[in-house]
Coordinates of C-alpha atoms and ligand atoms in Angstrom, one line a residue:
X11 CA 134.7 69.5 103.3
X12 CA 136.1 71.7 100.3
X13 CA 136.4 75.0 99.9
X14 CA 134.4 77.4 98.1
X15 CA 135.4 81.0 96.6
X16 CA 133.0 83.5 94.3
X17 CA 134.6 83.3 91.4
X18 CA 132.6 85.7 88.9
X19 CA 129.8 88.1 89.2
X20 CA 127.0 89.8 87.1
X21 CA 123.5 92.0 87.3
X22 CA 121.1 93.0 85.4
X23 CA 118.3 96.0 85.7
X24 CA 116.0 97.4 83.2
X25 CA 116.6 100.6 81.2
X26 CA 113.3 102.2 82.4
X27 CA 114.2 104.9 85.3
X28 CA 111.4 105.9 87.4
X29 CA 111.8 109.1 89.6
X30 CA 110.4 110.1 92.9
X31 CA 108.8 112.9 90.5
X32 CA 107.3 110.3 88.6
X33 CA 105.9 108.5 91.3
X34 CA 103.6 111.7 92.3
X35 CA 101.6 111.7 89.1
X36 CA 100.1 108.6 90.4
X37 CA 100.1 108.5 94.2
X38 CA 99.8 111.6 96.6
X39 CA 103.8 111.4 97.4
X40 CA 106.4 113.7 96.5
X41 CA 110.3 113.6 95.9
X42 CA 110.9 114.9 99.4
X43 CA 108.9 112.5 101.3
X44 CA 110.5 109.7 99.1
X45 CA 114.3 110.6 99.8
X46 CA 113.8 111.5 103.6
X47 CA 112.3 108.4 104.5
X48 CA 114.4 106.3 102.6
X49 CA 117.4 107.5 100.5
X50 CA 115.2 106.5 97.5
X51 CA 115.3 108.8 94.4
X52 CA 114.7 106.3 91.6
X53 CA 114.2 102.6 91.0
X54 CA 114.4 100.8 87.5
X55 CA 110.7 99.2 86.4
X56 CA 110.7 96.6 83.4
X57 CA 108.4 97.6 80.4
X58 CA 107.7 93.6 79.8
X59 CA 110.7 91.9 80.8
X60 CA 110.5 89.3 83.2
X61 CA 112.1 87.9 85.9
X62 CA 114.2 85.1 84.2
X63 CA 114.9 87.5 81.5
X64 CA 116.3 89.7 83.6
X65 CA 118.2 86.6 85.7
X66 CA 119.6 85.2 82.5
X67 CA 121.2 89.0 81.7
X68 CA 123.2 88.9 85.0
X69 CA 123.6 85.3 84.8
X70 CA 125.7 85.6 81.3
X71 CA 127.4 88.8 82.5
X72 CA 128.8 86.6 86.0
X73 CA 129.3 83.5 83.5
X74 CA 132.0 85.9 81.3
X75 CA 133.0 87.6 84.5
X76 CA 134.0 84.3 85.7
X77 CA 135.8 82.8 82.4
X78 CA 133.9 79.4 82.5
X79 CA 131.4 77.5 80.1
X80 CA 128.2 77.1 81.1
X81 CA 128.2 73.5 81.0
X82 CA 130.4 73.6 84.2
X83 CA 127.7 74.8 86.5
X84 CA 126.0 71.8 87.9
X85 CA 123.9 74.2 90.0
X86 CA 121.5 76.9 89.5
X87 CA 119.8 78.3 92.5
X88 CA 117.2 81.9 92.1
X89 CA 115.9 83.7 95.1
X90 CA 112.9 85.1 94.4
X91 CA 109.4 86.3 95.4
X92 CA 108.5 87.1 91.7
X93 CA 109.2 84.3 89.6
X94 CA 107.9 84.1 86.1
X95 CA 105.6 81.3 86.7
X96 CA 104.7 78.4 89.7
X97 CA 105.7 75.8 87.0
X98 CA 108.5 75.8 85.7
X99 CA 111.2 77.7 87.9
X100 CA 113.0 80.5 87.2
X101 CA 116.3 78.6 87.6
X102 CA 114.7 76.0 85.2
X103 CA 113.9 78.9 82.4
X104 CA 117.5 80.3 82.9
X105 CA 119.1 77.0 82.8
X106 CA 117.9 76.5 78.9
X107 CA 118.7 80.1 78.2
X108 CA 122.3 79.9 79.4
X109 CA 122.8 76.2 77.6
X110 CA 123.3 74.9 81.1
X111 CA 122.8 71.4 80.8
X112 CA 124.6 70.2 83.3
X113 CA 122.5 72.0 85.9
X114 CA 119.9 70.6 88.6
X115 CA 118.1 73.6 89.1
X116 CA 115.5 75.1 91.4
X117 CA 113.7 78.3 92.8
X118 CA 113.7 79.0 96.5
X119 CA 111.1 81.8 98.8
X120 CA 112.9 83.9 100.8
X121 CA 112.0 87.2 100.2
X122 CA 115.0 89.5 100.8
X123 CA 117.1 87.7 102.2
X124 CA 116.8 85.2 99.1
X125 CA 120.6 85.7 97.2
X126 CA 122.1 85.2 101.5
X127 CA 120.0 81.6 101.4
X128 CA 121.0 80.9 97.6
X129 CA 124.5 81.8 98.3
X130 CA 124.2 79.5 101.2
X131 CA 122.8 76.4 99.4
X132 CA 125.3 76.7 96.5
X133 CA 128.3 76.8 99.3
X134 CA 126.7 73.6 101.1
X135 CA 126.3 72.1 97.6
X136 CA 129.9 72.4 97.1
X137 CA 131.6 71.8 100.6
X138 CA 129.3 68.4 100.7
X139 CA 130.9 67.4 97.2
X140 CA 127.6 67.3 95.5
X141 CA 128.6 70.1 93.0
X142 CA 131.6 71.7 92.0
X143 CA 130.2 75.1 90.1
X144 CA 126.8 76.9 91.2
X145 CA 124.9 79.9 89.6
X146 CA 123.5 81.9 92.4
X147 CA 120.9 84.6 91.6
X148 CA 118.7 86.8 93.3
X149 CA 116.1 88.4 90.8
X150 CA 112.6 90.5 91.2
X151 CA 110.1 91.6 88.9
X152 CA 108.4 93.4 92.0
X153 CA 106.7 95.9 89.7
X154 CA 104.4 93.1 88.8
X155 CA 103.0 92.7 92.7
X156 CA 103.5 95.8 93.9
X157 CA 100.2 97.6 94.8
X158 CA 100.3 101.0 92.8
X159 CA 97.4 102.4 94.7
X160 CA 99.2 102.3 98.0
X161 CA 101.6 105.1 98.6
X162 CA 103.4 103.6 101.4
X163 CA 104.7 100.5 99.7
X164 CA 105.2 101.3 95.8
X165 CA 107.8 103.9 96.3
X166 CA 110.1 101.4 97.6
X167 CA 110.3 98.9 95.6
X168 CA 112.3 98.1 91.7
X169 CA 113.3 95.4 89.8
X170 CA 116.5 94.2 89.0
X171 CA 118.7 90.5 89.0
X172 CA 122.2 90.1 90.2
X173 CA 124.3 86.9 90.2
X174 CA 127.3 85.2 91.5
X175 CA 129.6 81.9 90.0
X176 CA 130.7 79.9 92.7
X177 CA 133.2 77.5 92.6
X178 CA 135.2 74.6 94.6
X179 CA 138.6 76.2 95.5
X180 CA 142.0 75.4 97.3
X181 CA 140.9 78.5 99.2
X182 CA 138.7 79.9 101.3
X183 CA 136.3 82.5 100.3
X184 CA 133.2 81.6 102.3
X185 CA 134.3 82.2 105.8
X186 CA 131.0 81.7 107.2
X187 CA 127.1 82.0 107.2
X188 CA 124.2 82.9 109.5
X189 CA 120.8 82.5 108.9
X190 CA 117.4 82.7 110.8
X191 CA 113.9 82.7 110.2
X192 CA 111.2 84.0 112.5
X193 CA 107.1 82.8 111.0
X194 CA 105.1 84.3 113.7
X195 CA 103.0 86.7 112.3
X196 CA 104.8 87.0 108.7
X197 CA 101.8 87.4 106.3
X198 CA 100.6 90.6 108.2
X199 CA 104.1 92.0 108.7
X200 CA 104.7 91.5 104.9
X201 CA 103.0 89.6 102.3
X202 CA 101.9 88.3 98.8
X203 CA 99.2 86.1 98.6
X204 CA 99.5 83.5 96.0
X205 CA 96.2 82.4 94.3
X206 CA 93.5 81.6 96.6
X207 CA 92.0 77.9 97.4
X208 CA 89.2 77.2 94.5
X209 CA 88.3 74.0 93.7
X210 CA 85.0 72.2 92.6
X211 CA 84.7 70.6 95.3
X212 CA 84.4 73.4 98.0
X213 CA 81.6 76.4 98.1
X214 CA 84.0 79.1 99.6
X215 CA 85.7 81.0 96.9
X216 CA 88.3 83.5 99.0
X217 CA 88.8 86.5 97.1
X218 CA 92.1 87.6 97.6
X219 CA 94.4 89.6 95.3
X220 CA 98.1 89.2 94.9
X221 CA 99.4 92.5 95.7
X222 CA 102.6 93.1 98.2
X223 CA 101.2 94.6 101.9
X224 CA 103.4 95.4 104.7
X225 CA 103.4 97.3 107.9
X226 CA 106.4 99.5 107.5
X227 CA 107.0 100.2 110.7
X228 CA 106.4 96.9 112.2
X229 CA 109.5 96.0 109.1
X230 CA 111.5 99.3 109.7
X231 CA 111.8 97.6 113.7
X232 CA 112.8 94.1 112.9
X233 CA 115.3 95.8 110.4
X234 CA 117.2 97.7 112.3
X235 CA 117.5 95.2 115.1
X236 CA 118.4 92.1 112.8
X237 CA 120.9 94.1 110.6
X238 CA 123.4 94.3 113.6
X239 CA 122.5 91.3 115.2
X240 CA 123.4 89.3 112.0
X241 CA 126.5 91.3 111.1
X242 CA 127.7 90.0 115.1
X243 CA 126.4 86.5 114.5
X244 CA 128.4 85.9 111.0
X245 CA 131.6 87.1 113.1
X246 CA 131.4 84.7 116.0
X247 CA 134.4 82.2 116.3
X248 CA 136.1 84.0 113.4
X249 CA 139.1 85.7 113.9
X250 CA 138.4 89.1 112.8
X251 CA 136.4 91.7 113.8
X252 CA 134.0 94.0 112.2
X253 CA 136.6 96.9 112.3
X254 CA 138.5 94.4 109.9
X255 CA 135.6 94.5 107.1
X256 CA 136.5 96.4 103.8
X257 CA 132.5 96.9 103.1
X258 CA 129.0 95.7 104.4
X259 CA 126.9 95.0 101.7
X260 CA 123.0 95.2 103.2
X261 CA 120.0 94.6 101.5
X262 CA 119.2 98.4 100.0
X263 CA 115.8 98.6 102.0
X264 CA 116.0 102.0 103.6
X265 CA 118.8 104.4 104.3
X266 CA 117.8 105.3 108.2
X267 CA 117.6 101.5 108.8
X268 CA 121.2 101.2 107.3
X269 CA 122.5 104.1 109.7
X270 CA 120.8 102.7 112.6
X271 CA 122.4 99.6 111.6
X272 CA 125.6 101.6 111.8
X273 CA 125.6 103.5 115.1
X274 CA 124.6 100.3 117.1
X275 CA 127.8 98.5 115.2
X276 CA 129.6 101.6 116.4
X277 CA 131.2 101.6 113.1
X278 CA 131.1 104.5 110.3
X279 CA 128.2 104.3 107.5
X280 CA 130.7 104.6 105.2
X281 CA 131.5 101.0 105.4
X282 CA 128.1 99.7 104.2
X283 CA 128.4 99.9 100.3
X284 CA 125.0 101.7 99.4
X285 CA 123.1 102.0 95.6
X286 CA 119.6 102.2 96.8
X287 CA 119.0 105.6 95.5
X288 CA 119.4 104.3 91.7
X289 CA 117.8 100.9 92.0
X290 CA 115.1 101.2 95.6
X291 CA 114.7 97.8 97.1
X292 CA 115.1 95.4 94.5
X293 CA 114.6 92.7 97.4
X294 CA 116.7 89.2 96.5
X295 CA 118.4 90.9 94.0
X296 CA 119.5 94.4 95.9
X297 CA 122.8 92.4 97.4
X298 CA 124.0 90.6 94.1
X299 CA 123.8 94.2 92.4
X300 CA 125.5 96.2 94.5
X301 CA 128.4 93.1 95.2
X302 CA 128.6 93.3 90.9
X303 CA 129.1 96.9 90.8
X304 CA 131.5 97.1 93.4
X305 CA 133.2 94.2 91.5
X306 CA 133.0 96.5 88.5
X307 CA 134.1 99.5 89.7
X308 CA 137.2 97.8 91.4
X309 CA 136.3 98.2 94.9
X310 CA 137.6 94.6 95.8
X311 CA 140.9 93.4 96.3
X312 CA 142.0 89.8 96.7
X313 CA 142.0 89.1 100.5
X314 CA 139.4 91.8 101.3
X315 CA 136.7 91.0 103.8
X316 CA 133.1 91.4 103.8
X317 CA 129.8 90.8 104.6
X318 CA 126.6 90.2 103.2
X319 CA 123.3 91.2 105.1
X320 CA 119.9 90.4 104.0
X321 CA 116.2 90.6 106.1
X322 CA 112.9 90.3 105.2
X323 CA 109.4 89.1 104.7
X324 CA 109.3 85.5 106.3
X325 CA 110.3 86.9 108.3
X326 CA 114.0 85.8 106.8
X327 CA 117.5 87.2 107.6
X328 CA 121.1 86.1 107.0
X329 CA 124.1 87.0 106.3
X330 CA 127.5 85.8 104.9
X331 CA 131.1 86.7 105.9
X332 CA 133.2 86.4 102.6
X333 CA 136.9 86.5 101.4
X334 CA 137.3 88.1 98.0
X335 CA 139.3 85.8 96.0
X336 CA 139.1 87.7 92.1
X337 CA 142.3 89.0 92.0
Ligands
COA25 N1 104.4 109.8 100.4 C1 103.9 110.7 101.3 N2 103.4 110.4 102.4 C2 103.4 109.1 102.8 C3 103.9 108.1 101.9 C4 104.4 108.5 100.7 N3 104.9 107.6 99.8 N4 103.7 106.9 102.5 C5 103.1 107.1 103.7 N5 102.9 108.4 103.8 C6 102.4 109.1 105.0 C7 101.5 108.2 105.8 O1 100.2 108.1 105.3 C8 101.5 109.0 107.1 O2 100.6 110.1 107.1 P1 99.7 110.5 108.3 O3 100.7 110.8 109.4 O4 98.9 111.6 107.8 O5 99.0 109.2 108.7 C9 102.9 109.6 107.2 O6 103.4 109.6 105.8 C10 103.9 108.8 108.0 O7 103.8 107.4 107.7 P2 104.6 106.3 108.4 O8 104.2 105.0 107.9 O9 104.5 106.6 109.9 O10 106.0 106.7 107.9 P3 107.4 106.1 108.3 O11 108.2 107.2 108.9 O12 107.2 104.8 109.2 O13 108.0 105.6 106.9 C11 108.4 103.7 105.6 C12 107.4 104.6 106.2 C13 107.7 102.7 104.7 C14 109.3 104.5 104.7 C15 109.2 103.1 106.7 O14 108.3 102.5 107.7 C16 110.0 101.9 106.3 O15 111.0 102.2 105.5 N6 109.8 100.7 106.7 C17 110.6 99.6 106.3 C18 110.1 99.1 105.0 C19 111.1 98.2 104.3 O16 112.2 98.5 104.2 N7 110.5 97.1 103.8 C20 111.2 96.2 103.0 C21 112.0 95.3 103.9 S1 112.7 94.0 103.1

C-alpha cells in the first residue's frame, strides 16, 4: 500500500456577511438567541455564486498552495448536499474549470461529514495505486435549500468550499480513518427532499418542496455523543493518544456540542480549532476551511497531529487522524 500526505490546501467563501442582526429583519430571532445557542454571530451567503464556483475558488487556491499543475490530479472528489445540478457533478464542472484533464471525477452525499468521506476515498484511491494526486473538496451553497421561514434552522447554516491536494508520499500523513453511518430514521432527523416522483404514467403527483428540515435536538444528541466517540475510534491501535493532538478540527455545527464534545474527551476546548462564528455551519465544507486557515495562519508544523471530525444528516460521521507533512 503507499503512503499518502496532504500536500496543499485552499477555501473559498463569499464576500456577503450576514449578521445575527440581519437575520431578525426576517425571522423572529435575535443576536442573543443566535450566539447562545450556538456561537454563531455571522455566516457568509452567496449573491449568485454557486457551488462549483465557489469549489473551483478553493480548488485553485489548494492547487498553488500545493505547487503542482493541474494536470497531475487524476482525482477529483466534492462532498456536497448542494451541488449545482443532478447532471453533471460538481467535481465534473470543477474539473473543466481547473483544466484538469487528467481527472476521473465524481460527487458524493454525505452531508457533513462529506470532506471526512472525500478525504477518505482520495486516500483509498492512492494507497490502492489507482491515483497518484486527488482534489478533495467539501463545498455548500446551503443558502439555496435552506428554509428562510423557519427560525430554527436558517440561522445555522452558510455557504462556503474548502479543499485539500493529496498526494502519494514516502511518508505517512494519513494515519488513519473512521467512518459510520446510521439510516434509521435520517430523513426526519435531517433532510432535503430532492424532486418528487412524477411521471406520466402514475396519477399521484407528491408535492414536496426542497427545503432543509431537521429536529435540532434530536441532531444536537447524536452530536455530542458521535463527536467523542469518533475522536476515540480514529485513535484505536495508534500509538498516540488524544493528549498528543496539536488541534481537533470538528465540523463548526454548534459551539455547546463542541464543549460537550470536550468535557467527555476530558481534554481542554482549546484544542478544537473553532471559526463558526464567521462562517456558521457551512456543512462539507466547515472542516476544509477551518484546516486552510489554520494552514494559513501557520498554526501547523511538520510532524503535528490532528484530527478531523465530521457528523451529520445520513445520519453520517467520521473522522480522520492526520500527520501534517507541509513543512
Ligand atoms: N431565535 C429565537 N428563538 C428560537 C429560534 C431562533 N432562531 N429557533 C428556535 N427558537 C425557539 C423555539 O421556538 C423554542 O421556543 P419555545 O420554547 O417557545 O417553543 C425555543 O427557542 C427553544 O427551542 P429549542 O429547539 O428547544 O432550542 P435548542 O436549545 O434545542 O436549540 C438548536 C436549537 C437548533 C440551536 C439546537 O437544537 C442545535 O444546535 N441542534 C443541532 C443542530 C445542528 O448542529 N445541526 C447540524 C448538524 S450537521
Amino acid at each position: 500500500m503507499n503512503n499518502v500526505k496532504i500536500i496543499g490546501t485552499g477555501s473559498y467563501a463569499p464576500d456577503r456577511i450576514i449578521k445575527n442582526i440581519d437575520l431578525s429583519k426576517i425571522v423572529d430571532t435575535n443576536d442573543e438567541w443566535i450566539s447562545t445557542r450556538t456561537g454563531i454571530k455571522e455566516r457568509r451567503i452567496t449573491e449568485g455564486e454557486n457551488t462549483s464556483f465557489l469549489s473551483t475558488k478553493a480548488a485553485l487556491q489548494a492547487i498553488k498552495n500545493a505547487d503542482i499543475d493541474p494536470l497531475d490530479i487524476d482525482l477529483i472528489v466534492v462532498g456536497t448536499a448542494s451541488p449545482d445540478s443532478f447532471i453533471p457533478s460538481t467535481a465534473c464542472l470543477v474539473q473543466a474549470e481547473i483544466g484538469a484533464e487528467n481527472a476521473t471525477c465524481f460527487d458524493i452525499s454525505a452531508a457533513c461529514t462529506g470532506f471526512v468521506y472525500a478525504l477518505n476515498i482520495g486516500t483509498q484511491f492512492i494507497k490502492t495505486g489507482q491515483c497518484k494526486t486527488a482534489l478533495v473538496i467539501g463545498a455548500e451553497v446551503l443558502s439555496k435549500i435552506v428554509d428562510w421561514s423557519d427560525r430554527s434552522t436558517c440561522v445555522l447554516f452558510g455557504d462556503g468550499a474548502g479543499a485539500a491536494i493529496l498526494q502519494k508520499s514516502e511518508d505517512n500523513g494519513i494515519l488513519s480513518i473512521y467512518t459510520g453511518s446510521d439510516g434509521r430514521n435520517a430523513a426526519k432527523l435531517l433532510g432535503c427532499s430532492a424532486v418528487p416522483v412524477n411521471n406520466p404514467f402514475i396519477n399521484t403527483i407528491n408535492e414536496q418542496n426542497s427545503l432543509v428540515t431537521m429536529s435540532g435536538k434530536d441532531i444536537f444528541r447524536f452530536g455530542t455523543k458521535i463527536v467523542p466517540k469518533c475522536i476515540e475510534e480514529v485513535l484505536k491501535n495508534q500509538d498516540c493518544k488524544v493528549q498528543d493532538i496539536k488541534y481537533i478540527v470538528p465540523h463548526q455545527a454548534n459551539m455547546r456540542i463542541i464543549d460537550s464534545a470536550a468535557k467527555r474527551l476530558d481534554i481542554d476546548s482549546n484544542k478544537f480549532y473553532i471559526n463558526l462564528d464567521k462562517y456558521g455551519n457551512t456543512s462539507a465544507a466547515s472542516i476544509p476551511i477551518a484546516l486552510d486557515e489554520m494552514n494559513k495562519d501557520g498554526l501547523l508544523k511538520k510532524g503535528d497531529k490532528i484530527i478531523l471530525v465530521g457528523f451529520g444528516g445520513g445520519l453520517t460521521f467520521g473522522s480522520a487522524l492526520i500527520e501534517w507533512m507541509i513543512n
